Amino acid sequence: MNGVHGRDKTEQFFTVFESIDHPSETTGLTFSPDGRHMYVSFQYQPGHIFDITREDGFPLDGPTLDVIYH
């Protein structure tokens, strides 16, 4: 599926963000300087850019990742 996927310290893969509504590739993954926002886009017509943050407001470098998107 299109989205953002990661790997933990034990080499296990996990999904951070996934979309079944956007059939084209995920592009443009970047983080804000303070680490509190992850931006990702989909190259679908029309394209979309998502701003992903943790629900607890902490940077995206913690041991767990509870995300919301808007």
PDB file of N, CA, C and O in Angstrom:
ATOM      1  N   MET A   1       0.841  -1.192   0.000  1.00  0.00           N
ATOM      2  CA  MET A   1       0.000   0.000   0.000  1.00  0.00           C
ATOM      3  C   MET A   1       0.881   1.249   0.000  1.00  0.00           C
ATOM      4  O   MET A   1       1.980   1.251   0.526  1.00  0.00           O
ATOM      5  N   ASN A   2       0.338   2.309  -0.551  1.00  0.00           N
ATOM      6  CA  ASN A   2       1.038   3.583  -0.540  1.00  0.00           C
ATOM      7  C   ASN A   2       0.995   4.168   0.858  1.00  0.00           C
ATOM      8  O   ASN A   2      -0.033   4.131   1.520  1.00  0.00           O
ATOM      9  N   GLY A   3       2.107   4.690   1.309  1.00  0.00           N
ATOM     10  CA  GLY A   3       2.149   5.291   2.624  1.00  0.00           C
ATOM     11  C   GLY A   3       3.559   5.407   3.128  1.00  0.00           C
ATOM     12  O   GLY A   3       4.517   5.331   2.375  1.00  0.00           O
ATOM     13  N   VAL A   4       3.682   5.593   4.423  1.00  0.00           N
ATOM     14  CA  VAL A   4       4.974   5.708   5.086  1.00  0.00           C
ATOM     15  C   VAL A   4       5.122   4.492   5.983  1.00  0.00           C
ATOM     16  O   VAL A   4       4.273   4.222   6.824  1.00  0.00           O
ATOM     17  N   HIS A   5       6.202   3.778   5.798  1.00  0.00           N
ATOM     18  CA  HIS A   5       6.462   2.559   6.560  1.00  0.00           C
ATOM     19  C   HIS A   5       7.838   2.664   7.188  1.00  0.00           C
ATOM     20  O   HIS A   5       8.736   3.307   6.645  1.00  0.00           O
ATOM     21  N   GLY A   6       8.024   2.047   8.322  1.00  0.00           N
ATOM     22  CA  GLY A   6       9.293   2.110   9.031  1.00  0.00           C
ATOM     23  C   GLY A   6       9.754   0.742   9.464  1.00  0.00           C
ATOM     24  O   GLY A   6       9.108  -0.269   9.210  1.00  0.00           O
ATOM     25  N   ARG A   7      10.907   0.734  10.135  1.00  0.00           N
ATOM     26  CA  ARG A   7      11.471  -0.499  10.667  1.00  0.00           C
ATOM     27  C   ARG A   7      12.006  -0.202  12.058  1.00  0.00           C
ATOM     28  O   ARG A   7      12.686   0.797  12.269  1.00  0.00           O
ATOM     29  N   ASP A   8      11.708  -1.060  13.020  1.00  0.00           N
ATOM     30  CA  ASP A   8      12.169  -0.827  14.382  1.00  0.00           C
ATOM     31  C   ASP A   8      13.548  -1.449  14.612  1.00  0.00           C
ATOM     32  O   ASP A   8      14.175  -1.965  13.688  1.00  0.00           O
ATOM     33  N   LYS A   9      14.029  -1.369  15.856  1.00  0.00           N
ATOM     34  CA  LYS A   9      15.364  -1.880  16.186  1.00  0.00           C
ATOM     35  C   LYS A   9      15.514  -3.376  15.970  1.00  0.00           C
ATOM     36  O   LYS A   9      16.610  -3.870  15.810  1.00  0.00           O
ATOM     37  N   THR A  10      14.402  -4.107  15.969  1.00  0.00           N
ATOM     38  CA  THR A  10      14.462  -5.561  15.769  1.00  0.00           C
ATOM     39  C   THR A  10      14.248  -5.938  14.312  1.00  0.00           C
ATOM     40  O   THR A  10      14.026  -7.101  13.995  1.00  0.00           O
ATOM     41  N   GLU A  11      14.296  -4.926  13.417  1.00  0.00           N
ATOM     42  CA  GLU A  11      14.136  -5.133  11.974  1.00  0.00           C
ATOM     43  C   GLU A  11      12.698  -5.472  11.563  1.00  0.00           C
ATOM     44  O   GLU A  11      12.475  -5.936  10.452  1.00  0.00           O
ATOM     45  N   GLN A  12      11.724  -5.257  12.443  1.00  0.00           N
ATOM     46  CA  GLN A  12      10.329  -5.500  12.114  1.00  0.00           C
ATOM     47  C   GLN A  12       9.751  -4.262  11.429  1.00  0.00           C
ATOM     48  O   GLN A  12       9.962  -3.143  11.876  1.00  0.00           O
ATOM     49  N   PHE A  13       9.014  -4.471  10.352  1.00  0.00           N
ATOM     50  CA  PHE A  13       8.391  -3.367   9.631  1.00  0.00           C
ATOM     51  C   PHE A  13       7.059  -2.993  10.269  1.00  0.00           C
ATOM     52  O   PHE A  13       6.370  -3.840  10.823  1.00  0.00           O
ATOM     53  N   PHE A  14       6.714  -1.710  10.194  1.00  0.00           N
ATOM     54  CA  PHE A  14       5.438  -1.229  10.694  1.00  0.00           C
ATOM     55  C   PHE A  14       4.962  -0.093   9.795  1.00  0.00           C
ATOM     56  O   PHE A  14       5.739   0.528   9.079  1.00  0.00           O
ATOM     57  N   THR A  15       3.676   0.193   9.839  1.00  0.00           N
ATOM     58  CA  THR A  15       3.084   1.250   9.042  1.00  0.00           C
ATOM     59  C   THR A  15       2.832   2.464   9.911  1.00  0.00           C
ATOM     60  O   THR A  15       2.232   2.359  10.980  1.00  0.00           O
ATOM     61  N   VAL A  16       3.301   3.628   9.462  1.00  0.00           N
ATOM     62  CA  VAL A  16       3.058   4.891  10.148  1.00  0.00           C
ATOM     63  C   VAL A  16       1.804   5.546   9.587  1.00  0.00           C
ATOM     64  O   VAL A  16       0.954   6.018  10.320  1.00  0.00           O
ATOM     65  N   PHE A  17       1.691   5.551   8.274  1.00  0.00           N
ATOM     66  CA  PHE A  17       0.583   6.217   7.592  1.00  0.00           C
ATOM     67  C   PHE A  17       0.342   5.473   6.288  1.00  0.00           C
ATOM     68  O   PHE A  17       1.284   5.141   5.573  1.00  0.00           O
ATOM     69  N   GLU A  18      -0.904   5.197   5.986  1.00  0.00           N
ATOM     70  CA  GLU A  18      -1.222   4.443   4.780  1.00  0.00           C
ATOM     71  C   GLU A  18      -2.514   4.987   4.187  1.00  0.00           C
ATOM     72  O   GLU A  18      -3.397   5.424   4.907  1.00  0.00           O
ATOM     73  N   SER A  19      -2.618   4.963   2.869  1.00  0.00           N
ATOM     74  CA  SER A  19      -3.834   5.451   2.226  1.00  0.00           C
ATOM     75  C   SER A  19      -4.273   4.511   1.123  1.00  0.00           C
ATOM     76  O   SER A  19      -3.480   4.167   0.248  1.00  0.00           O
ATOM     77  N   ILE A  20      -5.521   4.122   1.182  1.00  0.00           N
ATOM     78  CA  ILE A  20      -6.088   3.332   0.094  1.00  0.00           C
ATOM     79  C   ILE A  20      -6.810   4.235  -0.897  1.00  0.00           C
ATOM     80  O   ILE A  20      -7.224   3.795  -1.948  1.00  0.00           O
ATOM     81  N   ASP A  21      -6.935   5.530  -0.562  1.00  0.00           N
ATOM     82  CA  ASP A  21      -7.633   6.479  -1.423  1.00  0.00           C
ATOM     83  C   ASP A  21      -6.747   7.098  -2.495  1.00  0.00           C
ATOM     84  O   ASP A  21      -7.237   7.733  -3.414  1.00  0.00           O
ATOM     85  N   HIS A  22      -5.437   6.971  -2.363  1.00  0.00           N
ATOM     86  CA  HIS A  22      -4.500   7.592  -3.293  1.00  0.00           C
ATOM     87  C   HIS A  22      -3.675   6.490  -3.970  1.00  0.00           C
ATOM     88  O   HIS A  22      -2.735   5.974  -3.374  1.00  0.00           O
ATOM     89  N   PRO A  23      -4.010   6.127  -5.200  1.00  0.00           N
ATOM     90  CA  PRO A  23      -3.342   5.002  -5.848  1.00  0.00           C
ATOM     91  C   PRO A  23      -1.940   5.297  -6.375  1.00  0.00           C
ATOM     92  O   PRO A  23      -1.242   4.381  -6.772  1.00  0.00           O
ATOM     93  N   SER A  24      -1.499   6.542  -6.373  1.00  0.00           N
ATOM     94  CA  SER A  24      -0.161   6.835  -6.871  1.00  0.00           C
ATOM     95  C   SER A  24       0.852   6.790  -5.735  1.00  0.00           C
ATOM     96  O   SER A  24       0.515   6.592  -4.580  1.00  0.00           O
ATOM     97  N   GLU A  25       2.107   7.034  -6.077  1.00  0.00           N
ATOM     98  CA  GLU A  25       3.170   6.861  -5.086  1.00  0.00           C
ATOM     99  C   GLU A  25       3.207   7.955  -4.026  1.00  0.00           C
ATOM    100  O   GLU A  25       2.756   9.070  -4.244  1.00  0.00           O
ATOM    101  N   THR A  26       3.781   7.611  -2.894  1.00  0.00           N
ATOM    102  CA  THR A  26       4.016   8.534  -1.798  1.00  0.00           C
ATOM    103  C   THR A  26       5.318   9.264  -2.089  1.00  0.00           C
ATOM    104  O   THR A  26       6.309   8.639  -2.442  1.00  0.00           O
ATOM    105  N   THR A  27       5.326  10.588  -1.941  1.00  0.00           N
ATOM    106  CA  THR A  27       6.539  11.366  -2.216  1.00  0.00           C
ATOM    107  C   THR A  27       6.702  12.459  -1.179  1.00  0.00           C
ATOM    108  O   THR A  27       5.798  12.732  -0.394  1.00  0.00           O
ATOM    109  N   GLY A  28       7.861  13.104  -1.205  1.00  0.00           N
ATOM    110  CA  GLY A  28       8.071  14.318  -0.434  1.00  0.00           C
ATOM    111  C   GLY A  28       8.109  14.161   1.066  1.00  0.00           C
ATOM    112  O   GLY A  28       7.764  15.088   1.775  1.00  0.00           O
ATOM    113  N   LEU A  29       8.532  13.018   1.584  1.00  0.00           N
ATOM    114  CA  LEU A  29       8.589  12.843   3.035  1.00  0.00           C
ATOM    115  C   LEU A  29       9.664  13.748   3.627  1.00  0.00           C
ATOM    116  O   LEU A  29      10.814  13.724   3.216  1.00  0.00           O
ATOM    117  N   THR A  30       9.250  14.577   4.590  1.00  0.00           N
ATOM    118  CA  THR A  30      10.194  15.450   5.289  1.00  0.00           C
ATOM    119  C   THR A  30       9.646  15.769   6.678  1.00  0.00           C
ATOM    120  O   THR A  30       8.472  15.530   6.958  1.00  0.00           O
ATOM    121  N   PHE A  31      10.508  16.283   7.543  1.00  0.00           N
ATOM    122  CA  PHE A  31      10.138  16.638   8.913  1.00  0.00           C
ATOM    123  C   PHE A  31      10.377  18.117   9.148  1.00  0.00           C
ATOM    124  O   PHE A  31      11.291  18.712   8.565  1.00  0.00           O
ATOM    125  N   SER A  32       9.574  18.712  10.028  1.00  0.00           N
ATOM    126  CA  SER A  32       9.805  20.101  10.421  1.00  0.00           C
ATOM    127  C   SER A  32      11.089  20.170  11.241  1.00  0.00           C
ATOM    128  O   SER A  32      11.523  19.165  11.810  1.00  0.00           O
ATOM    129  N   PRO A  33      11.726  21.346  11.321  1.00  0.00           N
ATOM    130  CA  PRO A  33      12.968  21.469  12.085  1.00  0.00           C
ATOM    131  C   PRO A  33      12.858  21.037  13.544  1.00  0.00           C
ATOM    132  O   PRO A  33      13.802  20.500  14.117  1.00  0.00           O
ATOM    133  N   ASP A  34      11.695  21.239  14.170  1.00  0.00           N
ATOM    134  CA  ASP A  34      11.535  20.838  15.569  1.00  0.00           C
ATOM    135  C   ASP A  34      11.124  19.380  15.735  1.00  0.00           C
ATOM    136  O   ASP A  34      10.970  18.895  16.850  1.00  0.00           O
ATOM    137  N   GLY A  35      10.919  18.659  14.621  1.00  0.00           N
ATOM    138  CA  GLY A  35      10.584  17.240  14.673  1.00  0.00           C
ATOM    139  C   GLY A  35       9.145  16.929  15.060  1.00  0.00           C
ATOM    140  O   GLY A  35       8.792  15.780  15.260  1.00  0.00           O
ATOM    141  N   ARG A  36       8.298  17.930  15.154  1.00  0.00           N
ATOM    142  CA  ARG A  36       6.922  17.718  15.595  1.00  0.00           C
ATOM    143  C   ARG A  36       5.940  17.489  14.447  1.00  0.00           C
ATOM    144  O   ARG A  36       4.797  17.138  14.681  1.00  0.00           O
ATOM    145  N   HIS A  37       6.374  17.694  13.219  1.00  0.00           N
ATOM    146  CA  HIS A  37       5.515  17.511  12.051  1.00  0.00           C
ATOM    147  C   HIS A  37       6.232  16.655  11.012  1.00  0.00           C
ATOM    148  O   HIS A  37       7.417  16.859  10.759  1.00  0.00           O
ATOM    149  N   MET A  38       5.507  15.717  10.450  1.00  0.00           N
ATOM    150  CA  MET A  38       6.014  14.940   9.326  1.00  0.00           C
ATOM    151  C   MET A  38       5.098  15.271   8.148  1.00  0.00           C
ATOM    152  O   MET A  38       3.871  15.201   8.274  1.00  0.00           O
ATOM    153  N   TYR A  39       5.698  15.661   7.040  1.00  0.00           N
ATOM    154  CA  TYR A  39       4.931  16.010   5.854  1.00  0.00           C
ATOM    155  C   TYR A  39       5.136  14.929   4.799  1.00  0.00           C
ATOM    156  O   TYR A  39       6.261  14.477   4.575  1.00  0.00           O
ATOM    157  N   VAL A  40       4.056  14.530   4.166  1.00  0.00           N
ATOM    158  CA  VAL A  40       4.125  13.522   3.114  1.00  0.00           C
ATOM    159  C   VAL A  40       3.078  13.879   2.062  1.00  0.00           C
ATOM    160  O   VAL A  40       2.034  14.431   2.377  1.00  0.00           O
ATOM    161  N   SER A  41       3.392  13.582   0.816  1.00  0.00           N
ATOM    162  CA  SER A  41       2.446  13.900  -0.252  1.00  0.00           C
ATOM    163  C   SER A  41       2.191  12.681  -1.119  1.00  0.00           C
ATOM    164  O   SER A  41       2.966  11.729  -1.133  1.00  0.00           O
ATOM    165  N   PHE A  42       1.077  12.737  -1.835  1.00  0.00           N
ATOM    166  CA  PHE A  42       0.700  11.701  -2.789  1.00  0.00           C
ATOM    167  C   PHE A  42       0.576  12.352  -4.165  1.00  0.00           C
ATOM    168  O   PHE A  42      -0.025  13.408  -4.302  1.00  0.00           O
ATOM    169  N   GLN A  43       1.128  11.719  -5.192  1.00  0.00           N
ATOM    170  CA  GLN A  43       1.119  12.253  -6.552  1.00  0.00           C
ATOM    171  C   GLN A  43      -0.132  11.852  -7.308  1.00  0.00           C
ATOM    172  O   GLN A  43      -0.064  11.379  -8.422  1.00  0.00           O
ATOM    173  N   TYR A  44      -1.256  12.017  -6.732  1.00  0.00           N
ATOM    174  CA  TYR A  44      -2.513  11.676  -7.390  1.00  0.00           C
ATOM    175  C   TYR A  44      -3.157  12.970  -7.866  1.00  0.00           C
ATOM    176  O   TYR A  44      -2.918  14.033  -7.302  1.00  0.00           O
ATOM    177  N   GLN A  45      -3.938  12.917  -8.913  1.00  0.00           N
ATOM    178  CA  GLN A  45      -4.593  14.118  -9.441  1.00  0.00           C
ATOM    179  C   GLN A  45      -5.949  14.317  -8.780  1.00  0.00           C
ATOM    180  O   GLN A  45      -6.830  13.486  -8.989  1.00  0.00           O
ATOM    181  N   PRO A  46      -6.172  15.325  -7.970  1.00  0.00           N
ATOM    182  CA  PRO A  46      -5.159  16.292  -7.576  1.00  0.00           C
ATOM    183  C   PRO A  46      -4.280  15.726  -6.464  1.00  0.00           C
ATOM    184  O   PRO A  46      -4.711  14.866  -5.694  1.00  0.00           O
ATOM    185  N   GLY A  47      -3.064  16.202  -6.377  1.00  0.00           N
ATOM    186  CA  GLY A  47      -2.156  15.758  -5.326  1.00  0.00           C
ATOM    187  C   GLY A  47      -2.584  16.272  -3.961  1.00  0.00           C
ATOM    188  O   GLY A  47      -3.362  17.223  -3.852  1.00  0.00           O
ATOM    189  N   HIS A  48      -2.105  15.618  -2.924  1.00  0.00           N
ATOM    190  CA  HIS A  48      -2.429  16.023  -1.554  1.00  0.00           C
ATOM    191  C   HIS A  48      -1.165  16.005  -0.710  1.00  0.00           C
ATOM    192  O   HIS A  48      -0.310  15.135  -0.888  1.00  0.00           O
ATOM    193  N   ILE A  49      -1.063  16.948   0.218  1.00  0.00           N
ATOM    194  CA  ILE A  49       0.028  16.998   1.182  1.00  0.00           C
ATOM    195  C   ILE A  49      -0.591  16.846   2.570  1.00  0.00           C
ATOM    196  O   ILE A  49      -1.555  17.531   2.900  1.00  0.00           O
ATOM    197  N   PHE A  50      -0.024  15.953   3.370  1.00  0.00           N
ATOM    198  CA  PHE A  50      -0.526  15.704   4.727  1.00  0.00           C
ATOM    199  C   PHE A  50       0.486  16.185   5.755  1.00  0.00           C
ATOM    200  O   PHE A  50       1.691  16.027   5.581  1.00  0.00           O
ATOM    201  N   ASP A  51      -0.009  16.757   6.833  1.00  0.00           N
ATOM    202  CA  ASP A  51       0.781  17.196   7.979  1.00  0.00           C
ATOM    203  C   ASP A  51       0.454  16.222   9.106  1.00  0.00           C
ATOM    204  O   ASP A  51      -0.657  16.232   9.635  1.00  0.00           O
ATOM    205  N   ILE A  52       1.404  15.394   9.474  1.00  0.00           N
ATOM    206  CA  ILE A  52       1.183  14.335  10.467  1.00  0.00           C
ATOM    207  C   ILE A  52       1.876  14.724  11.759  1.00  0.00           C
ATOM    208  O   ILE A  52       3.048  15.097  11.758  1.00  0.00           O
ATOM    209  N   THR A  53       1.128  14.660  12.878  1.00  0.00           N
ATOM    210  CA  THR A  53       1.675  14.993  14.188  1.00  0.00           C
ATOM    211  C   THR A  53       1.303  13.907  15.189  1.00  0.00           C
ATOM    212  O   THR A  53       0.387  13.121  14.961  1.00  0.00           O
ATOM    213  N   ARG A  54       2.017  13.889  16.293  1.00  0.00           N
ATOM    214  CA  ARG A  54       1.656  12.982  17.379  1.00  0.00           C
ATOM    215  C   ARG A  54       0.514  13.583  18.177  1.00  0.00           C
ATOM    216  O   ARG A  54       0.467  14.791  18.388  1.00  0.00           O
ATOM    217  N   GLU A  55      -0.399  12.754  18.652  1.00  0.00           N
ATOM    218  CA  GLU A  55      -1.521  13.245  19.455  1.00  0.00           C
ATOM    219  C   GLU A  55      -1.059  13.860  20.771  1.00  0.00           C
ATOM    220  O   GLU A  55      -1.702  14.753  21.300  1.00  0.00           O
ATOM    221  N   ASP A  56       0.074  13.401  21.311  1.00  0.00           N
ATOM    222  CA  ASP A  56       0.566  13.935  22.576  1.00  0.00           C
ATOM    223  C   ASP A  56       1.427  15.179  22.399  1.00  0.00           C
ATOM    224  O   ASP A  56       1.896  15.760  23.374  1.00  0.00           O
ATOM    225  N   GLY A  57       1.671  15.624  21.152  1.00  0.00           N
ATOM    226  CA  GLY A  57       2.418  16.846  20.893  1.00  0.00           C
ATOM    227  C   GLY A  57       3.927  16.719  20.926  1.00  0.00           C
ATOM    228  O   GLY A  57       4.634  17.674  20.663  1.00  0.00           O
ATOM    229  N   PHE A  58       4.453  15.550  21.262  1.00  0.00           N
ATOM    230  CA  PHE A  58       5.891  15.366  21.320  1.00  0.00           C
ATOM    231  C   PHE A  58       6.484  15.180  19.923  1.00  0.00           C
ATOM    232  O   PHE A  58       5.764  14.874  18.970  1.00  0.00           O
ATOM    233  N   PRO A  59       7.807  15.324  19.784  1.00  0.00           N
ATOM    234  CA  PRO A  59       8.448  15.099  18.484  1.00  0.00           C
ATOM    235  C   PRO A  59       8.249  13.661  18.008  1.00  0.00           C
ATOM    236  O   PRO A  59       7.956  12.760  18.793  1.00  0.00           O
ATOM    237  N   LEU A  60       8.441  13.461  16.725  1.00  0.00           N
ATOM    238  CA  LEU A  60       8.235  12.155  16.099  1.00  0.00           C
ATOM    239  C   LEU A  60       9.454  11.245  16.230  1.00  0.00           C
ATOM    240  O   LEU A  60       9.784  10.504  15.315  1.00  0.00           O
ATOM    241  N   ASP A  61      10.117  11.283  17.367  1.00  0.00           N
ATOM    242  CA  ASP A  61      11.276  10.427  17.566  1.00  0.00           C
ATOM    243  C   ASP A  61      11.159   9.558  18.813  1.00  0.00           C
ATOM    244  O   ASP A  61      12.122   9.029  19.303  1.00  0.00           O
ATOM    245  N   GLY A  62       9.945   9.406  19.325  1.00  0.00           N
ATOM    246  CA  GLY A  62       9.726   8.622  20.532  1.00  0.00           C
ATOM    247  C   GLY A  62       9.674   7.133  20.257  1.00  0.00           C
ATOM    248  O   GLY A  62       9.709   6.688  19.107  1.00  0.00           O
ATOM    249  N   PRO A  63       9.592   6.317  21.313  1.00  0.00           N
ATOM    250  CA  PRO A  63       9.549   4.865  21.143  1.00  0.00           C
ATOM    251  C   PRO A  63       8.249   4.374  20.518  1.00  0.00           C
ATOM    252  O   PRO A  63       8.201   3.309  19.938  1.00  0.00           O
ATOM    253  N   THR A  64       7.182   5.151  20.623  1.00  0.00           N
ATOM    254  CA  THR A  64       5.922   4.806  19.966  1.00  0.00           C
ATOM    255  C   THR A  64       5.452   6.014  19.185  1.00  0.00           C
ATOM    256  O   THR A  64       5.857   7.140  19.460  1.00  0.00           O
ATOM    257  N   LEU A  65       4.582   5.773  18.240  1.00  0.00           N
ATOM    258  CA  LEU A  65       4.141   6.859  17.377  1.00  0.00           C
ATOM    259  C   LEU A  65       2.631   6.808  17.241  1.00  0.00           C
ATOM    260  O   LEU A  65       2.097   5.952  16.553  1.00  0.00           O
ATOM    261  N   ASP A  66       1.938   7.677  17.977  1.00  0.00           N
ATOM    262  CA  ASP A  66       0.495   7.828  17.834  1.00  0.00           C
ATOM    263  C   ASP A  66       0.272   9.055  16.975  1.00  0.00           C
ATOM    264  O   ASP A  66       0.596  10.166  17.389  1.00  0.00           O
ATOM    265  N   VAL A  67      -0.218   8.862  15.760  1.00  0.00           N
ATOM    266  CA  VAL A  67      -0.303   9.989  14.846  1.00  0.00           C
ATOM    267  C   VAL A  67      -1.741  10.344  14.498  1.00  0.00           C
ATOM    268  O   VAL A  67      -2.644   9.523  14.584  1.00  0.00           O
ATOM    269  N   ILE A  68      -1.904  11.609  14.158  1.00  0.00           N
ATOM    270  CA  ILE A  68      -3.141  12.101  13.575  1.00  0.00           C
ATOM    271  C   ILE A  68      -2.741  12.793  12.277  1.00  0.00           C
ATOM    272  O   ILE A  68      -1.603  13.165  12.101  1.00  0.00           O
ATOM    273  N   TYR A  69      -3.655  12.917  11.356  1.00  0.00           N
ATOM    274  CA  TYR A  69      -3.339  13.660  10.146  1.00  0.00           C
ATOM    275  C   TYR A  69      -4.482  14.590   9.816  1.00  0.00           C
ATOM    276  O   TYR A  69      -5.613  14.367  10.205  1.00  0.00           O
ATOM    277  N   HIS A  70      -4.141  15.683   9.152  1.00  0.00           N
ATOM    278  CA  HIS A  70      -5.144  16.679   8.791  1.00  0.00           C
ATOM    279  C   HIS A  70      -4.721  17.387   7.520  1.00  0.00           C
ATOM    280  O   HIS A  70      -3.622  17.268   7.077  1.00  0.00           O
TER     281      HIS A  70
END
